[in-house]
Amino acid sequence: MATVNAQAPAGPASSAAGSRRRRRRLRTLSRRDKLVIALMAGVPLALDIGFIWFPTITSVLLSFTHWMGIGGLGTAQWIGLHNYAYAATTDPAFWPAIEHNLIWLGAFVCVATPFGILLAVLLDGKIRGSRIYQSIFFLPVMLSLALIGTIWELMYSSNYGLINSVLGANGANNAIDWLGNPKLDLWAVLIEACWRQAGYVMILYLAGLKAVDPALREAAVMDGATPSQTFWRVVFPVMRPVNVVIAVITFIESLRAFDIVYITNRGTNGLELLSTLITNNILGETTLIGYGAALGVVLLVVSLVPIITFLVVRLRQERST
């Protein structure tokens, strides 16, 4: 007990000595060092505030106003929640845009993601030329969405498009107008989007499959499990972090869909999405900055749902480990 009492004051004394040493090190920083640290911390902070926080806060404030832009008549007028009420009750394009975004999400979940998983499982096996196939299926992800929209627009062309040629539907009388018919254009564009999204899902699941402990598969095989049972009951649950990432990315990608639709017909004639609706109201013929900002806030709030969910799941995983 005497030994313990003699050593007890050593803890506060050592911590105080350590803090004094840290203060001395801070004092020894030269003026140039302090300037470098200030620049390294200040420049990214200024860029973050200028390009993210300032536009976000400004958009939220503008969403409560009626403003037709700098070149418009008059100044911004405070109108409260009128823009949000107009979107929910009056704007004929708002709810179709919401519906199309949900259809986009459903196509990613039911078509692109399962197809990407299938490709990942097939390429994870020891097949000849696996790297070549991976490159081929991942190539659309490396292309810009605007370029993908242009490529598929040529393929969907009524006069000389590849798809109509294969179907024997070329010509003025029996040509199928894939991108001009409001009953077909959404599904035609979804094929383009799923073609790209499947490669993205494939590469993420391939990375997850490579990280799975082979002993788990061997144990499942020894217990008599079939390959499908091994994947769905052993491998797939182990890849829970990858599944969460895929779910969040799928949700966000379905909301931020813009390039393919806008290059096709500027998000009109059956291709209305929230993103194109925002652009058309802010940069269109009738400039309604306040209403476009309100739609942007709606999109922001909806986008925060998967992000917050992902953060909560990650925090729970870190606490459990």
PDB file of C-alpha atoms in Angstrom:
ATOM      1  CA  MET A   1       0.000   0.000   0.000  1.00  0.00           C
ATOM      2  CA  ALA A   2       2.924   2.352   0.737  1.00  0.00           C
ATOM      3  CA  THR A   3       4.282   1.780  -2.709  1.00  0.00           C
ATOM      4  CA  VAL A   4       0.937   2.597  -4.278  1.00  0.00           C
ATOM      5  CA  ASN A   5       0.591   5.840  -2.294  1.00  0.00           C
ATOM      6  CA  ALA A   6       4.091   6.907  -3.235  1.00  0.00           C
ATOM      7  CA  GLN A   7       3.433   6.461  -6.932  1.00  0.00           C
ATOM      8  CA  ALA A   8      -0.064   7.991  -7.040  1.00  0.00           C
ATOM      9  CA  PRO A   9       1.008  11.647  -7.488  1.00  0.00           C
ATOM     10  CA  ALA A  10       3.187  10.647 -10.441  1.00  0.00           C
ATOM     11  CA  GLY A  11       0.212  10.541 -12.829  1.00  0.00           C
ATOM     12  CA  PRO A  12      -0.869  14.217 -12.640  1.00  0.00           C
ATOM     13  CA  ALA A  13       2.742  15.341 -12.524  1.00  0.00           C
ATOM     14  CA  SER A  14       3.649  13.412 -15.682  1.00  0.00           C
ATOM     15  CA  SER A  15       0.594  14.714 -17.551  1.00  0.00           C
ATOM     16  CA  ALA A  16       1.421  18.275 -16.516  1.00  0.00           C
ATOM     17  CA  ALA A  17       5.003  17.775 -17.692  1.00  0.00           C
ATOM     18  CA  GLY A  18       3.731  16.406 -20.996  1.00  0.00           C
ATOM     19  CA  SER A  19       1.459  19.387 -21.538  1.00  0.00           C
ATOM     20  CA  ARG A  20       4.372  21.745 -20.795  1.00  0.00           C
ATOM     21  CA  ARG A  21       6.486  19.942 -23.379  1.00  0.00           C
ATOM     22  CA  ARG A  22       3.694  20.263 -25.978  1.00  0.00           C
ATOM     23  CA  ARG A  23       3.401  23.987 -25.264  1.00  0.00           C
ATOM     24  CA  ARG A  24       7.150  24.340 -25.696  1.00  0.00           C
ATOM     25  CA  ARG A  25       6.958  22.597 -29.081  1.00  0.00           C
ATOM     26  CA  LEU A  26       4.185  24.960 -30.156  1.00  0.00           C
ATOM     27  CA  ARG A  27       6.258  27.935 -29.080  1.00  0.00           C
ATOM     28  CA  THR A  28       9.194  26.657 -31.108  1.00  0.00           C
ATOM     29  CA  LEU A  29       7.154  26.793 -34.344  1.00  0.00           C
ATOM     30  CA  SER A  30       8.507  29.489 -36.570  1.00  0.00           C
ATOM     31  CA  ARG A  31       6.384  32.137 -38.219  1.00  0.00           C
ATOM     32  CA  ARG A  32       6.764  30.309 -41.513  1.00  0.00           C
ATOM     33  CA  ASP A  33       5.543  27.024 -39.972  1.00  0.00           C
ATOM     34  CA  LYS A  34       2.474  28.733 -38.572  1.00  0.00           C
ATOM     35  CA  LEU A  35       1.764  30.300 -41.970  1.00  0.00           C
ATOM     36  CA  VAL A  36       2.038  26.910 -43.709  1.00  0.00           C
ATOM     37  CA  ILE A  37      -0.302  25.293 -41.160  1.00  0.00           C
ATOM     38  CA  ALA A  38      -2.784  28.147 -41.557  1.00  0.00           C
ATOM     39  CA  LEU A  39      -2.733  27.782 -45.341  1.00  0.00           C
ATOM     40  CA  MET A  40      -3.072  23.996 -45.216  1.00  0.00           C
ATOM     41  CA  ALA A  41      -6.087  24.239 -42.911  1.00  0.00           C
ATOM     42  CA  GLY A  42      -7.541  27.509 -44.172  1.00  0.00           C
ATOM     43  CA  VAL A  43      -7.577  26.938 -47.938  1.00  0.00           C
ATOM     44  CA  PRO A  44      -9.568  23.643 -47.813  1.00  0.00           C
ATOM     45  CA  LEU A  45     -11.920  25.181 -45.230  1.00  0.00           C
ATOM     46  CA  ALA A  46     -12.477  28.253 -47.413  1.00  0.00           C
ATOM     47  CA  LEU A  47     -13.145  26.081 -50.482  1.00  0.00           C
ATOM     48  CA  ASP A  48     -15.548  23.900 -48.480  1.00  0.00           C
ATOM     49  CA  ILE A  49     -17.453  26.936 -47.222  1.00  0.00           C
ATOM     50  CA  GLY A  50     -17.436  28.674 -50.600  1.00  0.00           C
ATOM     51  CA  PHE A  51     -18.471  25.753 -52.786  1.00  0.00           C
ATOM     52  CA  ILE A  52     -20.620  23.659 -50.429  1.00  0.00           C
ATOM     53  CA  TRP A  53     -21.954  25.428 -47.352  1.00  0.00           C
ATOM     54  CA  PHE A  54     -22.546  28.892 -48.837  1.00  0.00           C
ATOM     55  CA  PRO A  55     -24.516  27.610 -51.883  1.00  0.00           C
ATOM     56  CA  THR A  56     -26.471  25.212 -49.661  1.00  0.00           C
ATOM     57  CA  ILE A  57     -27.472  27.862 -47.132  1.00  0.00           C
ATOM     58  CA  THR A  58     -28.214  30.349 -49.919  1.00  0.00           C
ATOM     59  CA  SER A  59     -30.424  27.813 -51.702  1.00  0.00           C
ATOM     60  CA  VAL A  60     -32.374  27.139 -48.520  1.00  0.00           C
ATOM     61  CA  LEU A  61     -32.974  30.870 -48.025  1.00  0.00           C
ATOM     62  CA  LEU A  62     -33.898  31.439 -51.679  1.00  0.00           C
ATOM     63  CA  SER A  63     -36.413  28.595 -51.517  1.00  0.00           C
ATOM     64  CA  PHE A  64     -38.625  30.843 -49.379  1.00  0.00           C
ATOM     65  CA  THR A  65     -38.574  33.656 -51.943  1.00  0.00           C
ATOM     66  CA  HIS A  66     -39.918  34.521 -55.367  1.00  0.00           C
ATOM     67  CA  TRP A  67     -36.958  35.603 -57.459  1.00  0.00           C
ATOM     68  CA  MET A  68     -36.436  35.538 -61.214  1.00  0.00           C
ATOM     69  CA  GLY A  69     -32.677  36.007 -61.111  1.00  0.00           C
ATOM     70  CA  ILE A  70     -30.384  38.979 -61.480  1.00  0.00           C
ATOM     71  CA  GLY A  71     -31.788  39.834 -64.892  1.00  0.00           C
ATOM     72  CA  GLY A  72     -35.381  39.357 -63.787  1.00  0.00           C
ATOM     73  CA  LEU A  73     -37.856  42.056 -62.814  1.00  0.00           C
ATOM     74  CA  GLY A  74     -37.712  43.170 -59.210  1.00  0.00           C
ATOM     75  CA  THR A  75     -35.847  41.775 -56.236  1.00  0.00           C
ATOM     76  CA  ALA A  76     -36.368  38.618 -54.226  1.00  0.00           C
ATOM     77  CA  GLN A  77     -39.715  38.650 -52.401  1.00  0.00           C
ATOM     78  CA  TRP A  78     -40.211  36.599 -49.247  1.00  0.00           C
ATOM     79  CA  ILE A  79     -43.169  34.247 -49.775  1.00  0.00           C
ATOM     80  CA  GLY A  80     -42.601  31.654 -47.057  1.00  0.00           C
ATOM     81  CA  LEU A  81     -43.627  28.081 -47.901  1.00  0.00           C
ATOM     82  CA  HIS A  82     -45.475  29.018 -51.087  1.00  0.00           C
ATOM     83  CA  ASN A  83     -42.886  27.343 -53.365  1.00  0.00           C
ATOM     84  CA  TYR A  84     -43.203  24.063 -51.496  1.00  0.00           C
ATOM     85  CA  ALA A  85     -46.993  24.253 -51.540  1.00  0.00           C
ATOM     86  CA  TYR A  86     -46.933  25.008 -55.265  1.00  0.00           C
ATOM     87  CA  ALA A  87     -44.719  21.966 -55.908  1.00  0.00           C
ATOM     88  CA  ALA A  88     -46.961  19.636 -53.915  1.00  0.00           C
ATOM     89  CA  THR A  89     -50.335  20.850 -55.167  1.00  0.00           C
ATOM     90  CA  THR A  90     -50.032  22.788 -58.441  1.00  0.00           C
ATOM     91  CA  ASP A  91     -46.923  21.957 -60.472  1.00  0.00           C
ATOM     92  CA  PRO A  92     -47.968  19.221 -62.943  1.00  0.00           C
ATOM     93  CA  ALA A  93     -44.375  18.000 -63.357  1.00  0.00           C
ATOM     94  CA  PHE A  94     -43.443  17.559 -59.677  1.00  0.00           C
ATOM     95  CA  TRP A  95     -45.168  14.283 -58.816  1.00  0.00           C
ATOM     96  CA  PRO A  96     -44.335  12.655 -62.185  1.00  0.00           C
ATOM     97  CA  ALA A  97     -40.699  13.549 -61.467  1.00  0.00           C
ATOM     98  CA  ILE A  98     -40.942  11.879 -58.039  1.00  0.00           C
ATOM     99  CA  GLU A  99     -42.550   8.835 -59.651  1.00  0.00           C
ATOM    100  CA  HIS A 100     -39.833   8.611 -62.304  1.00  0.00           C
ATOM    101  CA  ASN A 101     -37.106   8.839 -59.652  1.00  0.00           C
ATOM    102  CA  LEU A 102     -38.773   5.970 -57.775  1.00  0.00           C
ATOM    103  CA  ILE A 103     -38.965   3.949 -61.004  1.00  0.00           C
ATOM    104  CA  TRP A 104     -35.276   4.717 -61.554  1.00  0.00           C
ATOM    105  CA  LEU A 105     -34.518   3.429 -58.043  1.00  0.00           C
ATOM    106  CA  GLY A 106     -36.609   0.307 -58.645  1.00  0.00           C
ATOM    107  CA  ALA A 107     -34.763  -0.427 -61.899  1.00  0.00           C
ATOM    108  CA  PHE A 108     -31.397  -0.107 -60.157  1.00  0.00           C
ATOM    109  CA  VAL A 109     -32.507  -2.348 -57.280  1.00  0.00           C
ATOM    110  CA  CYS A 110     -34.300  -5.005 -59.330  1.00  0.00           C
ATOM    111  CA  VAL A 111     -32.198  -5.059 -62.523  1.00  0.00           C
ATOM    112  CA  ALA A 112     -28.792  -3.392 -62.280  1.00  0.00           C
ATOM    113  CA  THR A 113     -27.820  -4.628 -58.809  1.00  0.00           C
ATOM    114  CA  PRO A 114     -28.760  -8.327 -59.319  1.00  0.00           C
ATOM    115  CA  PHE A 115     -27.043  -8.310 -62.717  1.00  0.00           C
ATOM    116  CA  GLY A 116     -23.940  -6.758 -61.171  1.00  0.00           C
ATOM    117  CA  ILE A 117     -23.937  -9.405 -58.431  1.00  0.00           C
ATOM    118  CA  LEU A 118     -24.266 -12.156 -61.048  1.00  0.00           C
ATOM    119  CA  LEU A 119     -21.316 -10.767 -63.011  1.00  0.00           C
ATOM    120  CA  ALA A 120     -19.243 -10.488 -59.823  1.00  0.00           C
ATOM    121  CA  VAL A 121     -19.955 -14.086 -58.816  1.00  0.00           C
ATOM    122  CA  LEU A 122     -19.167 -15.413 -62.297  1.00  0.00           C
ATOM    123  CA  LEU A 123     -15.942 -13.414 -62.598  1.00  0.00           C
ATOM    124  CA  ASP A 124     -14.870 -14.286 -59.058  1.00  0.00           C
ATOM    125  CA  GLY A 125     -14.485 -17.871 -60.168  1.00  0.00           C
ATOM    126  CA  LYS A 126     -11.305 -19.048 -61.820  1.00  0.00           C
ATOM    127  CA  ILE A 127     -12.372 -18.526 -65.410  1.00  0.00           C
ATOM    128  CA  ARG A 128     -10.039 -17.830 -68.281  1.00  0.00           C
ATOM    129  CA  GLY A 129      -9.766 -14.172 -69.265  1.00  0.00           C
ATOM    130  CA  SER A 130     -11.433 -12.891 -66.086  1.00  0.00           C
ATOM    131  CA  ARG A 131      -9.488  -9.616 -66.156  1.00  0.00           C
ATOM    132  CA  ILE A 132     -10.526  -8.965 -69.756  1.00  0.00           C
ATOM    133  CA  TYR A 133     -14.193  -9.507 -68.946  1.00  0.00           C
ATOM    134  CA  GLN A 134     -13.913  -7.240 -65.905  1.00  0.00           C
ATOM    135  CA  SER A 135     -12.478  -4.480 -68.074  1.00  0.00           C
ATOM    136  CA  ILE A 136     -15.224  -4.895 -70.671  1.00  0.00           C
ATOM    137  CA  PHE A 137     -18.066  -4.734 -68.145  1.00  0.00           C
ATOM    138  CA  PHE A 138     -16.447  -1.883 -66.207  1.00  0.00           C
ATOM    139  CA  LEU A 139     -15.797   0.216 -69.321  1.00  0.00           C
ATOM    140  CA  PRO A 140     -19.231   1.975 -69.241  1.00  0.00           C
ATOM    141  CA  VAL A 141     -18.464   3.232 -65.722  1.00  0.00           C
ATOM    142  CA  MET A 142     -15.364   4.990 -67.058  1.00  0.00           C
ATOM    143  CA  LEU A 143     -17.403   6.832 -69.701  1.00  0.00           C
ATOM    144  CA  SER A 144     -19.236  10.036 -68.881  1.00  0.00           C
ATOM    145  CA  LEU A 145     -23.009   9.808 -68.662  1.00  0.00           C
ATOM    146  CA  ALA A 146     -23.343  12.435 -71.380  1.00  0.00           C
ATOM    147  CA  LEU A 147     -21.256  10.294 -73.725  1.00  0.00           C
ATOM    148  CA  ILE A 148     -23.294   7.210 -72.833  1.00  0.00           C
ATOM    149  CA  GLY A 149     -26.470   9.139 -73.646  1.00  0.00           C
ATOM    150  CA  THR A 150     -25.039  10.147 -77.026  1.00  0.00           C
ATOM    151  CA  ILE A 151     -23.980   6.572 -77.853  1.00  0.00           C
ATOM    152  CA  TRP A 152     -27.385   5.135 -77.017  1.00  0.00           C
ATOM    153  CA  GLU A 153     -29.157   7.963 -78.827  1.00  0.00           C
ATOM    154  CA  LEU A 154     -27.420   6.810 -81.992  1.00  0.00           C
ATOM    155  CA  MET A 155     -28.401   3.213 -81.252  1.00  0.00           C
ATOM    156  CA  TYR A 156     -32.044   4.232 -80.681  1.00  0.00           C
ATOM    157  CA  SER A 157     -32.217   6.375 -83.835  1.00  0.00           C
ATOM    158  CA  SER A 158     -35.384   5.811 -85.862  1.00  0.00           C
ATOM    159  CA  ASN A 159     -33.679   6.036 -89.246  1.00  0.00           C
ATOM    160  CA  TYR A 160     -30.326   4.288 -88.896  1.00  0.00           C
ATOM    161  CA  GLY A 161     -30.179   3.030 -85.314  1.00  0.00           C
ATOM    162  CA  LEU A 162     -28.763  -0.385 -84.521  1.00  0.00           C
ATOM    163  CA  ILE A 163     -31.748  -1.486 -82.418  1.00  0.00           C
ATOM    164  CA  ASN A 164     -34.345  -0.681 -85.072  1.00  0.00           C
ATOM    165  CA  SER A 165     -32.142  -2.353 -87.692  1.00  0.00           C
ATOM    166  CA  VAL A 166     -31.973  -5.560 -85.640  1.00  0.00           C
ATOM    167  CA  LEU A 167     -35.742  -5.474 -85.133  1.00  0.00           C
ATOM    168  CA  GLY A 168     -36.319  -4.713 -88.804  1.00  0.00           C
ATOM    169  CA  ALA A 169     -38.195  -1.554 -87.861  1.00  0.00           C
ATOM    170  CA  ASN A 170     -36.259   1.041 -89.835  1.00  0.00           C
ATOM    171  CA  GLY A 171     -38.011   3.354 -92.239  1.00  0.00           C
ATOM    172  CA  ALA A 172     -40.518   6.137 -92.069  1.00  0.00           C
ATOM    173  CA  ASN A 173     -43.581   3.953 -91.595  1.00  0.00           C
ATOM    174  CA  ASN A 174     -42.643   1.270 -89.065  1.00  0.00           C
ATOM    175  CA  ALA A 175     -39.721   2.885 -87.206  1.00  0.00           C
ATOM    176  CA  ILE A 176     -39.979   2.789 -83.414  1.00  0.00           C
ATOM    177  CA  ASP A 177     -39.438   6.203 -81.845  1.00  0.00           C
ATOM    178  CA  TRP A 178     -37.701   5.016 -78.677  1.00  0.00           C
ATOM    179  CA  LEU A 179     -36.750   8.437 -77.319  1.00  0.00           C
ATOM    180  CA  GLY A 180     -39.660  10.472 -78.665  1.00  0.00           C
ATOM    181  CA  ASN A 181     -42.538   8.363 -77.389  1.00  0.00           C
ATOM    182  CA  PRO A 182     -43.371   9.323 -73.758  1.00  0.00           C
ATOM    183  CA  LYS A 183     -44.505   5.759 -73.108  1.00  0.00           C
ATOM    184  CA  LEU A 184     -41.149   4.287 -74.176  1.00  0.00           C
ATOM    185  CA  ASP A 185     -38.453   6.889 -73.552  1.00  0.00           C
ATOM    186  CA  LEU A 186     -38.159   6.354 -69.775  1.00  0.00           C
ATOM    187  CA  TRP A 187     -37.662   2.599 -70.170  1.00  0.00           C
ATOM    188  CA  ALA A 188     -35.231   3.116 -73.036  1.00  0.00           C
ATOM    189  CA  VAL A 189     -33.121   5.488 -70.937  1.00  0.00           C
ATOM    190  CA  LEU A 190     -33.272   3.115 -67.962  1.00  0.00           C
ATOM    191  CA  ILE A 191     -31.569   0.455 -70.101  1.00  0.00           C
ATOM    192  CA  GLU A 192     -28.688   2.886 -70.621  1.00  0.00           C
ATOM    193  CA  ALA A 193     -28.476   3.688 -66.916  1.00  0.00           C
ATOM    194  CA  CYS A 194     -28.637   0.030 -65.821  1.00  0.00           C
ATOM    195  CA  TRP A 195     -25.977  -0.885 -68.401  1.00  0.00           C
ATOM    196  CA  ARG A 196     -23.601   1.489 -66.640  1.00  0.00           C
ATOM    197  CA  GLN A 197     -24.723   0.827 -63.052  1.00  0.00           C
ATOM    198  CA  ALA A 198     -24.271  -2.951 -63.367  1.00  0.00           C
ATOM    199  CA  GLY A 199     -20.537  -2.529 -64.008  1.00  0.00           C
ATOM    200  CA  TYR A 200     -20.213  -0.304 -60.951  1.00  0.00           C
ATOM    201  CA  VAL A 201     -21.996  -2.837 -58.727  1.00  0.00           C
ATOM    202  CA  MET A 202     -19.917  -5.649 -60.214  1.00  0.00           C
ATOM    203  CA  ILE A 203     -16.564  -4.086 -59.313  1.00  0.00           C
ATOM    204  CA  LEU A 204     -17.665  -3.306 -55.732  1.00  0.00           C
ATOM    205  CA  TYR A 205     -18.939  -6.825 -55.133  1.00  0.00           C
ATOM    206  CA  LEU A 206     -15.823  -8.291 -56.711  1.00  0.00           C
ATOM    207  CA  ALA A 207     -13.749  -6.411 -54.156  1.00  0.00           C
ATOM    208  CA  GLY A 208     -16.006  -7.726 -51.401  1.00  0.00           C
ATOM    209  CA  LEU A 209     -15.801 -11.302 -52.644  1.00  0.00           C
ATOM    210  CA  LYS A 210     -12.008 -11.166 -52.732  1.00  0.00           C
ATOM    211  CA  ALA A 211     -12.004 -10.154 -49.055  1.00  0.00           C
ATOM    212  CA  VAL A 212     -14.168 -13.077 -47.883  1.00  0.00           C
ATOM    213  CA  ASP A 213     -12.248 -15.702 -45.930  1.00  0.00           C
ATOM    214  CA  PRO A 214     -11.967 -18.850 -48.132  1.00  0.00           C
ATOM    215  CA  ALA A 215     -12.313 -20.985 -44.992  1.00  0.00           C
ATOM    216  CA  LEU A 216     -15.975 -19.990 -44.771  1.00  0.00           C
ATOM    217  CA  ARG A 217     -16.709 -21.376 -48.217  1.00  0.00           C
ATOM    218  CA  GLU A 218     -14.732 -24.527 -47.538  1.00  0.00           C
ATOM    219  CA  ALA A 219     -16.658 -25.117 -44.310  1.00  0.00           C
ATOM    220  CA  ALA A 220     -19.976 -24.611 -46.107  1.00  0.00           C
ATOM    221  CA  VAL A 221     -18.990 -27.081 -48.842  1.00  0.00           C
ATOM    222  CA  MET A 222     -17.940 -29.639 -46.247  1.00  0.00           C
ATOM    223  CA  ASP A 223     -21.363 -29.257 -44.615  1.00  0.00           C
ATOM    224  CA  GLY A 224     -22.978 -30.133 -47.955  1.00  0.00           C
ATOM    225  CA  ALA A 225     -24.130 -26.665 -49.031  1.00  0.00           C
ATOM    226  CA  THR A 226     -24.714 -26.028 -52.725  1.00  0.00           C
ATOM    227  CA  PRO A 227     -22.947 -23.087 -54.440  1.00  0.00           C
ATOM    228  CA  SER A 228     -26.104 -20.969 -54.292  1.00  0.00           C
ATOM    229  CA  GLN A 229     -26.645 -21.802 -50.615  1.00  0.00           C
ATOM    230  CA  THR A 230     -23.004 -21.002 -49.880  1.00  0.00           C
ATOM    231  CA  PHE A 231     -23.322 -17.602 -51.475  1.00  0.00           C
ATOM    232  CA  TRP A 232     -26.658 -16.476 -50.045  1.00  0.00           C
ATOM    233  CA  ARG A 233     -26.314 -17.973 -46.546  1.00  0.00           C
ATOM    234  CA  VAL A 234     -22.576 -17.625 -45.909  1.00  0.00           C
ATOM    235  CA  VAL A 235     -20.842 -15.227 -48.290  1.00  0.00           C
ATOM    236  CA  PHE A 236     -23.555 -12.597 -48.812  1.00  0.00           C
ATOM    237  CA  PRO A 237     -24.194 -11.932 -45.085  1.00  0.00           C
ATOM    238  CA  VAL A 238     -20.443 -11.554 -44.497  1.00  0.00           C
ATOM    239  CA  MET A 239     -20.369  -8.771 -47.092  1.00  0.00           C
ATOM    240  CA  ARG A 240     -22.767  -6.626 -45.085  1.00  0.00           C
ATOM    241  CA  PRO A 241     -20.537  -3.500 -45.272  1.00  0.00           C
ATOM    242  CA  VAL A 242     -20.442  -3.814 -49.071  1.00  0.00           C
ATOM    243  CA  ASN A 243     -24.211  -4.314 -49.160  1.00  0.00           C
ATOM    244  CA  VAL A 244     -24.744  -1.108 -47.169  1.00  0.00           C
ATOM    245  CA  VAL A 245     -22.432   0.843 -49.499  1.00  0.00           C
ATOM    246  CA  ILE A 246     -24.228  -0.533 -52.566  1.00  0.00           C
ATOM    247  CA  ALA A 247     -27.623   0.385 -51.094  1.00  0.00           C
ATOM    248  CA  VAL A 248     -26.528   3.961 -50.374  1.00  0.00           C
ATOM    249  CA  ILE A 249     -24.877   4.395 -53.791  1.00  0.00           C
ATOM    250  CA  THR A 250     -27.935   2.966 -55.559  1.00  0.00           C
ATOM    251  CA  PHE A 251     -30.253   5.363 -53.756  1.00  0.00           C
ATOM    252  CA  ILE A 252     -28.056   8.387 -54.443  1.00  0.00           C
ATOM    253  CA  GLU A 253     -27.454   7.467 -58.096  1.00  0.00           C
ATOM    254  CA  SER A 254     -31.193   7.176 -58.680  1.00  0.00           C
ATOM    255  CA  LEU A 255     -31.685  10.677 -57.257  1.00  0.00           C
ATOM    256  CA  ARG A 256     -28.793  12.383 -59.020  1.00  0.00           C
ATOM    257  CA  ALA A 257     -29.690  10.961 -62.444  1.00  0.00           C
ATOM    258  CA  PHE A 258     -29.426  13.888 -64.817  1.00  0.00           C
ATOM    259  CA  ASP A 259     -26.917  13.668 -67.681  1.00  0.00           C
ATOM    260  CA  ILE A 260     -28.503  10.864 -69.721  1.00  0.00           C
ATOM    261  CA  VAL A 261     -31.992  12.328 -69.420  1.00  0.00           C
ATOM    262  CA  TYR A 262     -30.977  15.922 -70.080  1.00  0.00           C
ATOM    263  CA  ILE A 263     -28.984  15.097 -73.203  1.00  0.00           C
ATOM    264  CA  THR A 264     -31.928  13.079 -74.548  1.00  0.00           C
ATOM    265  CA  ASN A 265     -34.731  15.647 -74.369  1.00  0.00           C
ATOM    266  CA  ARG A 266     -33.864  18.018 -71.487  1.00  0.00           C
ATOM    267  CA  GLY A 267     -36.017  16.068 -69.056  1.00  0.00           C
ATOM    268  CA  THR A 268     -39.364  16.608 -70.763  1.00  0.00           C
ATOM    269  CA  ASN A 269     -41.957  14.521 -72.637  1.00  0.00           C
ATOM    270  CA  GLY A 270     -42.109  11.719 -70.069  1.00  0.00           C
ATOM    271  CA  LEU A 271     -38.545  11.976 -68.761  1.00  0.00           C
ATOM    272  CA  GLU A 272     -39.144  14.405 -65.894  1.00  0.00           C
ATOM    273  CA  LEU A 273     -36.810  13.912 -62.930  1.00  0.00           C
ATOM    274  CA  LEU A 274     -36.207  16.087 -59.881  1.00  0.00           C
ATOM    275  CA  SER A 275     -32.737  17.032 -61.113  1.00  0.00           C
ATOM    276  CA  THR A 276     -33.927  18.104 -64.564  1.00  0.00           C
ATOM    277  CA  LEU A 277     -36.901  19.908 -63.042  1.00  0.00           C
ATOM    278  CA  ILE A 278     -34.499  21.987 -60.945  1.00  0.00           C
ATOM    279  CA  THR A 279     -32.363  22.827 -63.981  1.00  0.00           C
ATOM    280  CA  ASN A 280     -35.299  23.716 -66.193  1.00  0.00           C
ATOM    281  CA  ASN A 281     -36.731  26.096 -63.584  1.00  0.00           C
ATOM    282  CA  ILE A 282     -33.421  27.841 -62.891  1.00  0.00           C
ATOM    283  CA  LEU A 283     -31.916  27.895 -66.387  1.00  0.00           C
ATOM    284  CA  GLY A 284     -35.007  27.502 -68.554  1.00  0.00           C
ATOM    285  CA  GLU A 285     -37.006  30.062 -70.488  1.00  0.00           C
ATOM    286  CA  THR A 286     -38.932  31.065 -67.354  1.00  0.00           C
ATOM    287  CA  THR A 287     -36.276  31.681 -64.717  1.00  0.00           C
ATOM    288  CA  LEU A 288     -37.714  30.870 -61.292  1.00  0.00           C
ATOM    289  CA  ILE A 289     -34.721  30.812 -58.971  1.00  0.00           C
ATOM    290  CA  GLY A 290     -36.781  30.572 -55.795  1.00  0.00           C
ATOM    291  CA  TYR A 291     -38.893  27.655 -56.994  1.00  0.00           C
ATOM    292  CA  GLY A 292     -35.853  25.849 -58.387  1.00  0.00           C
ATOM    293  CA  ALA A 293     -34.093  26.324 -55.042  1.00  0.00           C
ATOM    294  CA  ALA A 294     -37.121  24.820 -53.267  1.00  0.00           C
ATOM    295  CA  LEU A 295     -36.932  21.744 -55.488  1.00  0.00           C
ATOM    296  CA  GLY A 296     -33.207  21.565 -54.741  1.00  0.00           C
ATOM    297  CA  VAL A 297     -33.932  21.574 -51.009  1.00  0.00           C
ATOM    298  CA  VAL A 298     -36.419  18.756 -51.476  1.00  0.00           C
ATOM    299  CA  LEU A 299     -33.782  16.749 -53.330  1.00  0.00           C
ATOM    300  CA  LEU A 300     -31.228  17.532 -50.608  1.00  0.00           C
ATOM    301  CA  VAL A 301     -33.511  16.362 -47.807  1.00  0.00           C
ATOM    302  CA  VAL A 302     -34.341  13.137 -49.632  1.00  0.00           C
ATOM    303  CA  SER A 303     -30.640  12.529 -50.348  1.00  0.00           C
ATOM    304  CA  LEU A 304     -29.762  12.905 -46.667  1.00  0.00           C
ATOM    305  CA  VAL A 305     -31.855   9.838 -45.778  1.00  0.00           C
ATOM    306  CA  PRO A 306     -29.426   7.195 -47.160  1.00  0.00           C
ATOM    307  CA  ILE A 307     -26.390   9.202 -46.040  1.00  0.00           C
ATOM    308  CA  ILE A 308     -27.578   9.418 -42.438  1.00  0.00           C
ATOM    309  CA  THR A 309     -28.573   5.748 -42.530  1.00  0.00           C
ATOM    310  CA  PHE A 310     -25.102   4.806 -43.750  1.00  0.00           C
ATOM    311  CA  LEU A 311     -23.425   6.857 -41.009  1.00  0.00           C
ATOM    312  CA  VAL A 312     -25.624   5.313 -38.304  1.00  0.00           C
ATOM    313  CA  VAL A 313     -24.835   1.792 -39.520  1.00  0.00           C
ATOM    314  CA  ARG A 314     -21.105   2.541 -39.627  1.00  0.00           C
ATOM    315  CA  LEU A 315     -21.134   3.976 -36.107  1.00  0.00           C
ATOM    316  CA  ARG A 316     -22.954   0.924 -34.793  1.00  0.00           C
ATOM    317  CA  GLN A 317     -20.434  -1.360 -36.472  1.00  0.00           C
ATOM    318  CA  GLU A 318     -17.507   0.550 -34.980  1.00  0.00           C
ATOM    319  CA  ARG A 319     -19.064   0.393 -31.502  1.00  0.00           C
ATOM    320  CA  SER A 320     -19.721  -3.334 -31.820  1.00  0.00           C
ATOM    321  CA  THR A 321     -16.123  -3.983 -32.772  1.00  0.00           C
TER     322      THR A 321
END
